[in-house]
mmCIF file of C-alpha atoms and ligand atoms in Angstrom:
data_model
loop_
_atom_site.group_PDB
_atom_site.id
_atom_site.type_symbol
_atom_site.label_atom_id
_atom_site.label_comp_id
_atom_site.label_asym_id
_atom_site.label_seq_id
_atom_site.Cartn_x
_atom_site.Cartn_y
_atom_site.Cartn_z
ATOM 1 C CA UNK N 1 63.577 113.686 125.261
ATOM 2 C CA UNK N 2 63.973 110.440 123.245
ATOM 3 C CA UNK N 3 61.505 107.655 123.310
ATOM 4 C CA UNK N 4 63.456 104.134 122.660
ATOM 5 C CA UNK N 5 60.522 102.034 121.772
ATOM 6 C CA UNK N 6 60.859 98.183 122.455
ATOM 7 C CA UNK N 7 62.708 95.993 119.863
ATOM 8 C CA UNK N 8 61.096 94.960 116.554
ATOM 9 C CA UNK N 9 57.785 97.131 117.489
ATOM 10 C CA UNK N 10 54.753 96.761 115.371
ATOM 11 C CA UNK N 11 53.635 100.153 113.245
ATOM 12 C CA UNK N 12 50.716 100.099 116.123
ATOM 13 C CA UNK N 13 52.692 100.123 118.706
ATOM 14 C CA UNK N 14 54.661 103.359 117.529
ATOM 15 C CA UNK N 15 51.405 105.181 116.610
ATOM 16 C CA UNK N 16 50.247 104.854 120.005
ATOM 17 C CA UNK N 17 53.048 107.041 120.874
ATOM 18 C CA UNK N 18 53.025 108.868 118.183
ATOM 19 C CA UNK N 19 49.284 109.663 118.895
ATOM 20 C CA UNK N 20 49.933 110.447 122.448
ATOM 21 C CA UNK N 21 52.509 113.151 121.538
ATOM 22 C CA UNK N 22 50.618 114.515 119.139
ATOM 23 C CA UNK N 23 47.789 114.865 122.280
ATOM 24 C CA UNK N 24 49.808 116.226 124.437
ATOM 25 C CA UNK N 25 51.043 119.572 121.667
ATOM 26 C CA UNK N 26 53.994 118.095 120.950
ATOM 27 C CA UNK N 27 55.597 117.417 116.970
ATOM 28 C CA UNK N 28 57.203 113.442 117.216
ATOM 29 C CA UNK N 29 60.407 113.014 115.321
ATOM 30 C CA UNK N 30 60.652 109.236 114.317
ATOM 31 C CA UNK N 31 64.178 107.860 113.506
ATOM 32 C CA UNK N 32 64.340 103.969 112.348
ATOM 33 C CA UNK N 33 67.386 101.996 113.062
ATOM 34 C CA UNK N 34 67.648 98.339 111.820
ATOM 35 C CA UNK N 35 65.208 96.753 114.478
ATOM 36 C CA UNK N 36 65.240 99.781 116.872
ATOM 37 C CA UNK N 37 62.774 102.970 116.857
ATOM 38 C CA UNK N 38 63.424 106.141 118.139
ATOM 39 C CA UNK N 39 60.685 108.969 118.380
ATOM 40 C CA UNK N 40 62.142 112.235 119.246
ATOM 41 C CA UNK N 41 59.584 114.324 121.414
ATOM 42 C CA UNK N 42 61.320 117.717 121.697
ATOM 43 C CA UNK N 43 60.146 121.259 123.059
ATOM 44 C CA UNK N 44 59.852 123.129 126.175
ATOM 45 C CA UNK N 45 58.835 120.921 129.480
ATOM 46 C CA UNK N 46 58.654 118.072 127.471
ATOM 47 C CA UNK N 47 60.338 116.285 130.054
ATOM 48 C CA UNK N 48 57.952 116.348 132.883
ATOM 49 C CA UNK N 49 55.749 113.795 130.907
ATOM 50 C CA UNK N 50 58.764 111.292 131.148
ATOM 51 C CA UNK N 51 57.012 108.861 133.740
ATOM 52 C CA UNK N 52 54.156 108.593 131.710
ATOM 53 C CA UNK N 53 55.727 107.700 128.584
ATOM 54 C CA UNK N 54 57.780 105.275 131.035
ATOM 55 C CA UNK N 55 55.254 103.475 131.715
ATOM 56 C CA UNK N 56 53.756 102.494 128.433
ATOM 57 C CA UNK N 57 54.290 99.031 127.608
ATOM 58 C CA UNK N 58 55.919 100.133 123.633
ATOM 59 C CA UNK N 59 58.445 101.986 125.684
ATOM 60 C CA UNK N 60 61.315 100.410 126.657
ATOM 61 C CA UNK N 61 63.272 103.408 128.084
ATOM 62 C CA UNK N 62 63.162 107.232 127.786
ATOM 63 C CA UNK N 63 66.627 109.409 127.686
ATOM 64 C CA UNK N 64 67.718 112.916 127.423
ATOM 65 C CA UNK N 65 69.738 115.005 124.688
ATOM 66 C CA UNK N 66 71.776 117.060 126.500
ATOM 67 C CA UNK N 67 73.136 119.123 123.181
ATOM 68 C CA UNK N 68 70.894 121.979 122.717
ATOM 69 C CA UNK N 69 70.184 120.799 119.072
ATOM 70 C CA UNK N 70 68.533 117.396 119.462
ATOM 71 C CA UNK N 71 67.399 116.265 115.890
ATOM 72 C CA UNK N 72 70.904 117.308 114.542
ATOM 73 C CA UNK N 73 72.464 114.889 117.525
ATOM 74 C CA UNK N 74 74.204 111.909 117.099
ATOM 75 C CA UNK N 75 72.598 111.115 119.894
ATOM 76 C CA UNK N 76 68.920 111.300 118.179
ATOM 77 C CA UNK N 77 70.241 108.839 115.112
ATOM 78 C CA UNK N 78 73.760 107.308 115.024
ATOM 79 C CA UNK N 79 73.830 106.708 111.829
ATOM 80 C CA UNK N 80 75.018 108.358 108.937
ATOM 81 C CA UNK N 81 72.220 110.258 107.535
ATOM 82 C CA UNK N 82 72.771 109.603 103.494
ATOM 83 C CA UNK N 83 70.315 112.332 101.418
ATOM 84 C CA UNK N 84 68.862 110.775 98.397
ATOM 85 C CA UNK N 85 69.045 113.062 95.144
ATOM 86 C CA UNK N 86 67.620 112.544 91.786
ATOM 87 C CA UNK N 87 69.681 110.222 89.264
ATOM 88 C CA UNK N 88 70.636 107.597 92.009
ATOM 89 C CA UNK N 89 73.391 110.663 93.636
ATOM 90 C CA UNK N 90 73.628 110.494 97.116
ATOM 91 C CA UNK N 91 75.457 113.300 99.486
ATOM 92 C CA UNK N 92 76.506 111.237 102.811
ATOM 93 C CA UNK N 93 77.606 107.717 102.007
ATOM 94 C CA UNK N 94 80.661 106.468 100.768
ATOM 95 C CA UNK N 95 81.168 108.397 97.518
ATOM 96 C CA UNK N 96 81.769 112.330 97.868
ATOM 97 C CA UNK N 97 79.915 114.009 94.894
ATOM 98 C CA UNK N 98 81.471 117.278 93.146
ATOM 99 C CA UNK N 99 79.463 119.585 93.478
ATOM 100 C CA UNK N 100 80.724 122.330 90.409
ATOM 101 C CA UNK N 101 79.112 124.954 88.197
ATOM 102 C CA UNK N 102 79.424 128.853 88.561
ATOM 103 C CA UNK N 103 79.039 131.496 90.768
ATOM 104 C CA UNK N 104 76.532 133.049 89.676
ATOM 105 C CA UNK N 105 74.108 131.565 86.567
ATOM 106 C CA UNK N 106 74.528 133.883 83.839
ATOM 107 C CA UNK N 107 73.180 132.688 81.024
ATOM 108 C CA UNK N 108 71.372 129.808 79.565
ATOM 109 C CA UNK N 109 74.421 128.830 77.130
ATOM 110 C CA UNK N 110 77.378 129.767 79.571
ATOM 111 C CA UNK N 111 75.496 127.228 82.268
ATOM 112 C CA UNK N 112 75.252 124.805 79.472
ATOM 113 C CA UNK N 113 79.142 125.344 78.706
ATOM 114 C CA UNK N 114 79.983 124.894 82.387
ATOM 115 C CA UNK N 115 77.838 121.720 83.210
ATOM 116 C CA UNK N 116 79.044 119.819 80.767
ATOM 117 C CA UNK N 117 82.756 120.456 81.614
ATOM 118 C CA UNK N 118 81.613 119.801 84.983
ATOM 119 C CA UNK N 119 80.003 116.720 84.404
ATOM 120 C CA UNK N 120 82.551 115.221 81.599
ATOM 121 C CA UNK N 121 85.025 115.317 84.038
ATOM 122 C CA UNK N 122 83.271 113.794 86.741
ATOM 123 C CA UNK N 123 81.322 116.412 88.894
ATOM 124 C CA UNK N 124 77.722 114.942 89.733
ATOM 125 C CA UNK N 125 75.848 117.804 90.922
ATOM 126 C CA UNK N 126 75.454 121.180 89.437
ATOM 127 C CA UNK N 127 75.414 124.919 91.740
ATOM 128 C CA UNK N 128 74.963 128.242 90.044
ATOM 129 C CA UNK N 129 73.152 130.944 91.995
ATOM 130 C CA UNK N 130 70.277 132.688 90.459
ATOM 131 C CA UNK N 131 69.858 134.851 93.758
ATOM 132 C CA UNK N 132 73.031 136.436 95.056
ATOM 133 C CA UNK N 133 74.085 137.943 98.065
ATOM 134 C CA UNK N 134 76.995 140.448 97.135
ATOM 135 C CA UNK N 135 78.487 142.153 98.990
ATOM 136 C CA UNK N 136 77.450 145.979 97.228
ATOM 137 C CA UNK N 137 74.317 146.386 96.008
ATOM 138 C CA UNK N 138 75.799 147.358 92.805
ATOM 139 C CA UNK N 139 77.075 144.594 91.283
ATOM 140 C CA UNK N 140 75.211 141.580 89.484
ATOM 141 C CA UNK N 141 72.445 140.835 91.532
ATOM 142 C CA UNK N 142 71.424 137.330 89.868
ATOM 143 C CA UNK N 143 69.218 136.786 86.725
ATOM 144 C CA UNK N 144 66.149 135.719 89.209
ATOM 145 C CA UNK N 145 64.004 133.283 88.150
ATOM 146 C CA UNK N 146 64.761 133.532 84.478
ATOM 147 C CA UNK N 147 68.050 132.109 85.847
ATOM 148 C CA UNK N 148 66.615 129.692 87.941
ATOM 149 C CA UNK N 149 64.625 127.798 84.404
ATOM 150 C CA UNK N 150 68.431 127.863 82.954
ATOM 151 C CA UNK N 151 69.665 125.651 85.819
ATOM 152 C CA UNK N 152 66.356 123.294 85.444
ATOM 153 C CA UNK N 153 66.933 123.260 81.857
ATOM 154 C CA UNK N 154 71.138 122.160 82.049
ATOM 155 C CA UNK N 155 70.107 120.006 84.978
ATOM 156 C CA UNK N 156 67.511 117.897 82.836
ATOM 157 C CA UNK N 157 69.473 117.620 79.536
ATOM 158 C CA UNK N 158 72.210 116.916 81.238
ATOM 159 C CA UNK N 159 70.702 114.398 83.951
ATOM 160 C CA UNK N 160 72.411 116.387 87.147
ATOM 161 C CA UNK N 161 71.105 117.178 89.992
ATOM 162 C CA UNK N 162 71.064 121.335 91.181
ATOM 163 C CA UNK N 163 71.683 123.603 94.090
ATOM 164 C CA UNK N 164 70.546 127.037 93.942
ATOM 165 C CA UNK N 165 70.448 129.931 96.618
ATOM 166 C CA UNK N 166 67.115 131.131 97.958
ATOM 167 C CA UNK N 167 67.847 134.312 100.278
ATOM 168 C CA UNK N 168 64.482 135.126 101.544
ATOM 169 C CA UNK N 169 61.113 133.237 102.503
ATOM 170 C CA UNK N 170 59.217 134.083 99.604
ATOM 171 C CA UNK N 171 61.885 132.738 97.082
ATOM 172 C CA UNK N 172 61.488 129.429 98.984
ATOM 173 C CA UNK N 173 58.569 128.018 96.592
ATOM 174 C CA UNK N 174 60.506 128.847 93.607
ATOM 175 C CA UNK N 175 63.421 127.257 94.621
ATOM 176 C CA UNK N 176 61.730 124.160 95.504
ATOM 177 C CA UNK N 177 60.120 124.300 92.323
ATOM 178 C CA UNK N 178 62.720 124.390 90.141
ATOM 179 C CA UNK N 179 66.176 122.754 92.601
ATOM 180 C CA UNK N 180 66.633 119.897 94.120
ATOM 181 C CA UNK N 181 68.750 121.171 96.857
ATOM 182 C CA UNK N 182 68.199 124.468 98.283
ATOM 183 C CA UNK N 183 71.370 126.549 99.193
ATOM 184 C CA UNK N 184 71.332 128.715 102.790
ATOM 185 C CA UNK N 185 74.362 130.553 102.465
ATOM 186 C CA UNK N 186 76.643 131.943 104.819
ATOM 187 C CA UNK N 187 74.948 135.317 105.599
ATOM 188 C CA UNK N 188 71.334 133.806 106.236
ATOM 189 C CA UNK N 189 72.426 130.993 108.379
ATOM 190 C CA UNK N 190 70.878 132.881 111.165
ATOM 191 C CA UNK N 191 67.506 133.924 109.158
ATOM 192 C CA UNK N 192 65.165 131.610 111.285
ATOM 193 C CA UNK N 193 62.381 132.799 109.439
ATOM 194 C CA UNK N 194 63.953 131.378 106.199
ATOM 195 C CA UNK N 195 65.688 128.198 108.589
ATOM 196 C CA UNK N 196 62.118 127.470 109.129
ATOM 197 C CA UNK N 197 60.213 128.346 105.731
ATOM 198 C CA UNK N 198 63.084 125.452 104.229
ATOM 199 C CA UNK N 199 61.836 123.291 106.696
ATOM 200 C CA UNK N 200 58.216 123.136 105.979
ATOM 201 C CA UNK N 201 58.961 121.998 102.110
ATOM 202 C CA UNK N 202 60.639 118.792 101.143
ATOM 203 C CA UNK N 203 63.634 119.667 99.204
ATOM 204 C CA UNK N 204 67.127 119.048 100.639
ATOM 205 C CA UNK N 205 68.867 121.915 101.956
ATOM 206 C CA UNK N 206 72.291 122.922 102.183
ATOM 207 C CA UNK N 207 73.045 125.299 105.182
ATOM 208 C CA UNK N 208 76.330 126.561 104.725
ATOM 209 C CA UNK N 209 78.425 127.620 107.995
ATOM 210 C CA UNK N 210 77.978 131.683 108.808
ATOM 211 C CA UNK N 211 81.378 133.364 108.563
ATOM 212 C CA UNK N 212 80.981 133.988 112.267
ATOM 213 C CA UNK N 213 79.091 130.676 113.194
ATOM 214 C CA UNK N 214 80.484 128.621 116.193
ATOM 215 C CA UNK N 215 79.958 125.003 115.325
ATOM 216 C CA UNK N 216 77.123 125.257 118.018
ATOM 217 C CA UNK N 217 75.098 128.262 116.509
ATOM 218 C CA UNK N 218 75.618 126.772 113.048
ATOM 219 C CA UNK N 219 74.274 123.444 114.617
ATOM 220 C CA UNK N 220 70.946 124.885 115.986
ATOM 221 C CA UNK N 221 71.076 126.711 112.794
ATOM 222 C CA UNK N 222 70.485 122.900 111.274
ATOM 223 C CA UNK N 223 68.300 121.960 114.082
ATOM 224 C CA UNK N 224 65.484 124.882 112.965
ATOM 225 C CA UNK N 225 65.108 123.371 109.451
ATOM 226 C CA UNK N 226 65.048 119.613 110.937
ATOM 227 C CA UNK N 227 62.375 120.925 113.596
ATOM 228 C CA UNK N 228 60.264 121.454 111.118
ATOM 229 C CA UNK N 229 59.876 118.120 109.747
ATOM 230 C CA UNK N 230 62.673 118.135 106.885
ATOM 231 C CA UNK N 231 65.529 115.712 107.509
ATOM 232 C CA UNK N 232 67.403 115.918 104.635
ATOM 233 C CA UNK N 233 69.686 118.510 105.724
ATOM 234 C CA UNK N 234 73.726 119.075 105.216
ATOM 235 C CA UNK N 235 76.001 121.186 106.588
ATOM 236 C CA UNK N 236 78.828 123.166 104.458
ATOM 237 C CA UNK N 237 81.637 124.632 105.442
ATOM 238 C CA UNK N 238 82.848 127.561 103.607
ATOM 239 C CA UNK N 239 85.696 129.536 105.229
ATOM 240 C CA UNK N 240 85.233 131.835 108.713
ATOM 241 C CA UNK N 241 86.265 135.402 109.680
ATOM 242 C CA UNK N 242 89.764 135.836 110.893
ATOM 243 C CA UNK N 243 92.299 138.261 112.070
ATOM 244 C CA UNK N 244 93.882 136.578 108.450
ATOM 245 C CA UNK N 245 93.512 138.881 105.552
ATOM 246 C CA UNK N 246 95.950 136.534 102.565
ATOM 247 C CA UNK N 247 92.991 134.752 102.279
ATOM 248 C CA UNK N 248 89.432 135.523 101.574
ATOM 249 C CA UNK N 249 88.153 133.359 104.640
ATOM 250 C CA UNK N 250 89.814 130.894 107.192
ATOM 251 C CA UNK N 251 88.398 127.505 106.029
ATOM 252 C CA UNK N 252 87.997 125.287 108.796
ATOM 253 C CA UNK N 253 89.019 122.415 107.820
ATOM 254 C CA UNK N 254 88.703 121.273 112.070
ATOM 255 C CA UNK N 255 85.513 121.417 111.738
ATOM 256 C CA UNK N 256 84.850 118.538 109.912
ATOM 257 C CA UNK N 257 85.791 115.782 111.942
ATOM 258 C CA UNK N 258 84.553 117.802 114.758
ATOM 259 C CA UNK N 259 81.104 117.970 113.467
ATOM 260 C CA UNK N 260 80.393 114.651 112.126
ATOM 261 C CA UNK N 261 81.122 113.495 115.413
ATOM 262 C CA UNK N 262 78.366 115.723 116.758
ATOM 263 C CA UNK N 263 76.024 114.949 113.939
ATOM 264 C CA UNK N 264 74.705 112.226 111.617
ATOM 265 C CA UNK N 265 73.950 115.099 108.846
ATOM 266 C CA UNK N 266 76.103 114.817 106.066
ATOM 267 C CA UNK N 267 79.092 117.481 106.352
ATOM 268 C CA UNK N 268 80.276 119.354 103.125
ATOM 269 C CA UNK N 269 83.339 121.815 102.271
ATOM 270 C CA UNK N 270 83.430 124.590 99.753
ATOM 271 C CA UNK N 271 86.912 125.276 99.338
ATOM 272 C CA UNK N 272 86.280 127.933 96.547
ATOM 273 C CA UNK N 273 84.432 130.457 99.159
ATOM 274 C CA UNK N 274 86.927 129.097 101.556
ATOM 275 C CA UNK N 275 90.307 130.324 100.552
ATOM 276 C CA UNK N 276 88.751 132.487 97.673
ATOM 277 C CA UNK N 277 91.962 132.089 95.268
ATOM 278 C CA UNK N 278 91.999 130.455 92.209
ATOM 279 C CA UNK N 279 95.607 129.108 92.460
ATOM 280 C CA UNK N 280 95.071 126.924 95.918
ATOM 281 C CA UNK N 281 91.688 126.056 95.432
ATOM 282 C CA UNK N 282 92.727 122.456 94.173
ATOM 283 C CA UNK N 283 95.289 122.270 97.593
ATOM 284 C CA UNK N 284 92.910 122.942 99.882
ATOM 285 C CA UNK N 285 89.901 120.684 98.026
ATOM 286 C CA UNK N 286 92.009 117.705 98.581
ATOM 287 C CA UNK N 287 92.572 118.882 102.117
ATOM 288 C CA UNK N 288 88.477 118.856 102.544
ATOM 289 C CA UNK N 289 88.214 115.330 100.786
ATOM 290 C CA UNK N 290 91.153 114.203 103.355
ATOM 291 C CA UNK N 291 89.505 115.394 106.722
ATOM 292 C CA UNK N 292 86.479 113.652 105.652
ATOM 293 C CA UNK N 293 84.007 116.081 103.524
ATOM 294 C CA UNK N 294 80.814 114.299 102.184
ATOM 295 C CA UNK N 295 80.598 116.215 99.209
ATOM 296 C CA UNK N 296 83.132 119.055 97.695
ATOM 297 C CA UNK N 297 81.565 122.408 96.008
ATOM 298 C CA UNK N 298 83.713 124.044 94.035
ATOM 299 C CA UNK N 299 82.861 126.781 91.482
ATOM 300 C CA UNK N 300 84.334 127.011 87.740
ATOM 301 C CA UNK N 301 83.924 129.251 84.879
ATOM 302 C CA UNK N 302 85.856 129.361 81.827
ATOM 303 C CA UNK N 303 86.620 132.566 81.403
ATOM 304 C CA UNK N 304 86.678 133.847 85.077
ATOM 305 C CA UNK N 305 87.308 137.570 83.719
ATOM 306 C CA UNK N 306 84.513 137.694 82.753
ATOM 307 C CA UNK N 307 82.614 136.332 85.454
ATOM 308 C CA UNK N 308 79.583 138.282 86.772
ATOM 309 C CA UNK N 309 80.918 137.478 90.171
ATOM 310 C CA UNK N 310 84.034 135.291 92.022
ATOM 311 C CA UNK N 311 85.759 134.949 88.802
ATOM 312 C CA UNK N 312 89.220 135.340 91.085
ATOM 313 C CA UNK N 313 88.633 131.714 92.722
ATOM 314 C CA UNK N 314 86.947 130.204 89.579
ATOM 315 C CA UNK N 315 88.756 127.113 88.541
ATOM 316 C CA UNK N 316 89.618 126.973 85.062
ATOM 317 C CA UNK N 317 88.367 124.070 83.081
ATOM 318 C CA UNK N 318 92.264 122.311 82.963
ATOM 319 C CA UNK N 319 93.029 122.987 86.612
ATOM 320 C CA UNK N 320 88.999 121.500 86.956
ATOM 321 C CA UNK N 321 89.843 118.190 85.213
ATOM 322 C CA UNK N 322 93.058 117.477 86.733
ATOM 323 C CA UNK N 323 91.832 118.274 90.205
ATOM 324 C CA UNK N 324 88.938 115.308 89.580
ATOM 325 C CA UNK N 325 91.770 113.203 88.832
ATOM 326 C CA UNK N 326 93.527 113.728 91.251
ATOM 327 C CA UNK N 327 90.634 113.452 94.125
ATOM 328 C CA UNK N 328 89.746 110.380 92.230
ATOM 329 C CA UNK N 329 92.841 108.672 93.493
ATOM 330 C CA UNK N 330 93.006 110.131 97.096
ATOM 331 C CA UNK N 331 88.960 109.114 97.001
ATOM 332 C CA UNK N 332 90.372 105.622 96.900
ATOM 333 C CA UNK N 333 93.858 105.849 98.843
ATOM 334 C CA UNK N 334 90.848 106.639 101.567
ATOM 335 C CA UNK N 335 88.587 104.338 101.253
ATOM 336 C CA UNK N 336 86.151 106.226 99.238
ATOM 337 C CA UNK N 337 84.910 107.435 95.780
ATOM 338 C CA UNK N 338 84.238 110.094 93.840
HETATM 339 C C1 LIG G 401 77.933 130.839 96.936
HETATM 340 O O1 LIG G 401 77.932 129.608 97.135
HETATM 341 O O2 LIG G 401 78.029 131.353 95.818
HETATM 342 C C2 LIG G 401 77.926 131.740 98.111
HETATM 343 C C3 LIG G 401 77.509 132.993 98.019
HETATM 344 O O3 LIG G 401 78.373 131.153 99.221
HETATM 345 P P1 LIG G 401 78.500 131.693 100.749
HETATM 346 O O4 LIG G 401 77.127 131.854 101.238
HETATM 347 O O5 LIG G 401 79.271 130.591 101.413
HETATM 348 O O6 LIG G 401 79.296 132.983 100.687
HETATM 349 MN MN1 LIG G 402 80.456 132.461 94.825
#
C-alpha cells in the first residue's frame, strides 16, 4: 500500500513512519514529489495495518496499487524517473542518449577505435559486453574481466559513461566495479537471483525485455531489482519471438508508449538486437526515437566481418554518422535532443 504523508511534512514526521514500518518487518520505499511524500510499504498482508497507519496524524491518506509491480507503477511516482550517470548524461529526461560501441569488447585498441567514432559523432554512452550469452557454447565467450578494464579504460580517456553485461550473481561486484550501468539481458530477465543481487548494489541497471516477456512479466522483472532498494532502473526493449523468421526478432516498437504509461522508469530500444540486420537498423532506430525511446543502443564495429559476434547488424562507421544526423533532426522535429 502507499502512504501519502501530509503536505510539506517535516523529515520527523516521515521517520516516524518510516520507523514504524521498519517495526512492523516491512522495507519503506520513499518517493519525493515537489511538496508531496510518498512511502511505499509493500509485501504480503501489508494491508491489514491500513487503519493504523490511517490514523497517524503525518498521514493524510493510505491507497492501494492494484498492478502487481508497485515500485515500477506510475501509480507509486508519477513522474518521470530521470537516472543520473557520470559526466552530467542522463537516461530519462528530455535528451535521448546513444548508447553505441560493440557487441562484444574485443580488444583494448578495437574498443578504443569504436568509442571514439561513437562519441565524435555524437553517441554519449559506451556498451561492449565483456560477458556474453551466445547462443553455442562454442563461439567467443567474452574476454572476462580483462575485457571489462578495456571498457573502464576507453570510458575514462574518453569521458563516457559504460554498460556492460553481468550474466550471473557473482559477476555482479565486478560489474559494479568497473560500469556504470549494469546490462540484464534478454535471457536473464527472469534470473531473480541475479534481479535481486543488482538490486542490493547501487549501479544503474538496464533490464532488457526477455524475448518471450509480456510487458507484465518484464515489469515485475523491474519490480525485483527496485524491491531491493535500487531505483535507478530502465527498461530496454530489444526485439520478441515471433512466428516471423525475415527478421532476427519482432521489435516492439508498441511497447513503448504502452509502458511508459505503466511506468515512470525510463524506457529504452535496441534496434540492433531488434531487427538484427545491418541494412534497416538506421529505419527502425528512428522508429524507436519516434514512439518515444529514452535512450537508443545500437551496436557498431568497423569491420563487422570480423566481429567476434553480431557483426551482421553492426553499423558501419558512415551509416553510424549519418544515422546521428539524422536522429539529431527528428530529436528536434519532436521536441527533444540527442
Ligand atoms: C547485447 O546487448 O549484446 C545482448 C546480448 O543483448 P540481448 O540480451 O538483448 O540479446
Ligand atoms: Mn549483440
Amino acid at each position: 500500500m502507499i502512504i501519502t504523508l501530509k503536505r510539506k511534512s517535516t523529515k520527523q514526521e516521515e521517520m516516524r513512519v518510516i520507523e514504524k514500518i521498519k517495526k512492523l518487518g516491512y522495507v519503506p520505499h520513499i518517493s519525493k514529489g515537489v511538496d508531496i511524500t510518498i512511502i511505499g510499504m509493500i509485501g504480503e498482508f501489508a494491508e491489514k495495518y491500513k487503519e493504523s497507519f490511517e490514523s497517524m496524524e503525518e498521514v493524510d491518506h493510505i491507497s492501494e496499487i492494484e498492478k502487481p509491480y508497485k515500485l515500477a507503477s506510475r501509480e507509486f511516482k508519477k513522474e518521470n524517473t530521470v537516472i543520473k550517470l557520470p559526466y552530467g548524461i542522463e537516461i530519462g529526461g528530455n535528451r535521448v542518449p546513444v548508447i553505441a560501441g560493440p557487441c562484444a569488447i574485443e580488444s583494448k585498441a578495437v574498443l578504443l577505435e569504436i568509442g571514439k567514432i561513437v562519441k565524435d559523432a555524437g553517441g554519449t554512452i559506451l556498451r561492449g559486453g565483456a560477458f556474453k550469452p551466445r547462443s553455442s557454447p562454442y563461439t567467443f565467450q567474452g574476454l572476462g574481466e580483462k575485457g571489462l578494464k578495456y571498457m573502464q579504460y576507453v570510458g575514462e580517456k574518453l569521458e563516457m559513461p559504460t554498460i556492460s553485461e553481468v550474466m550471473s550473481v557473482e559477476q555482479v561486484p565486478l560489474l559494479s566495479q568497473y560500469c556504470d550501468i549494469l546490462q540484464i539481458g534478454a535471457r536473464n530477465v527472469q534470473n531473480y537471483d541475479l534481479l535481486k543481487a543488482c538490486g542490493k548494489q547501487r549501479k544503474p541497471v538496464l533490464l532488457k525485455r526477455g524475448m518471450s516477456s509480456t510487458i507484465k512479466e518484464w515489469l515485475l522483472s523491474a519490480e525485483y531489482i527496485l524491491s531491493q532498494g535500487n531505483y535507478n532502473v530502465m527498461l530496454c526493449e530489444r526485439g520478441i519471438r515471433t512466428f516471423e523468421t525475415a527478421t532476427r526478432f519482432t521489435l516492439d516498437l508498441n511497447a513503448i508508449p504502452v509502458v511508459k504509461k505503466l511506468t515512470h522508469l525510463p524506457v529504452l530500444s535496441d534496434p540492433s538486437h531488434g531487427i538484427g540486420i545491418r541494412e534497416h537498423v538506421a529505419t527502425m532506430a528512428k522508429g524507436c526515437l519516434a514512439v518515444g525511446s529514452d535512450a537508443i543502443a545500437l551496436e557498431v564495429h568497423p569491420r563487422p566481418e570480423e566481429a567476434l559476434s553480431d557483426g551482421p547488424q553492426s553499423l558501419l562507421p558512415e551509416q553510424y554518422k549519418k544515422l546521428m544526423s539524422e536522429l539529431k533532426v527528428l530529436a528536434k522535429a519532436l521536441g527533444r535532443e540527442i
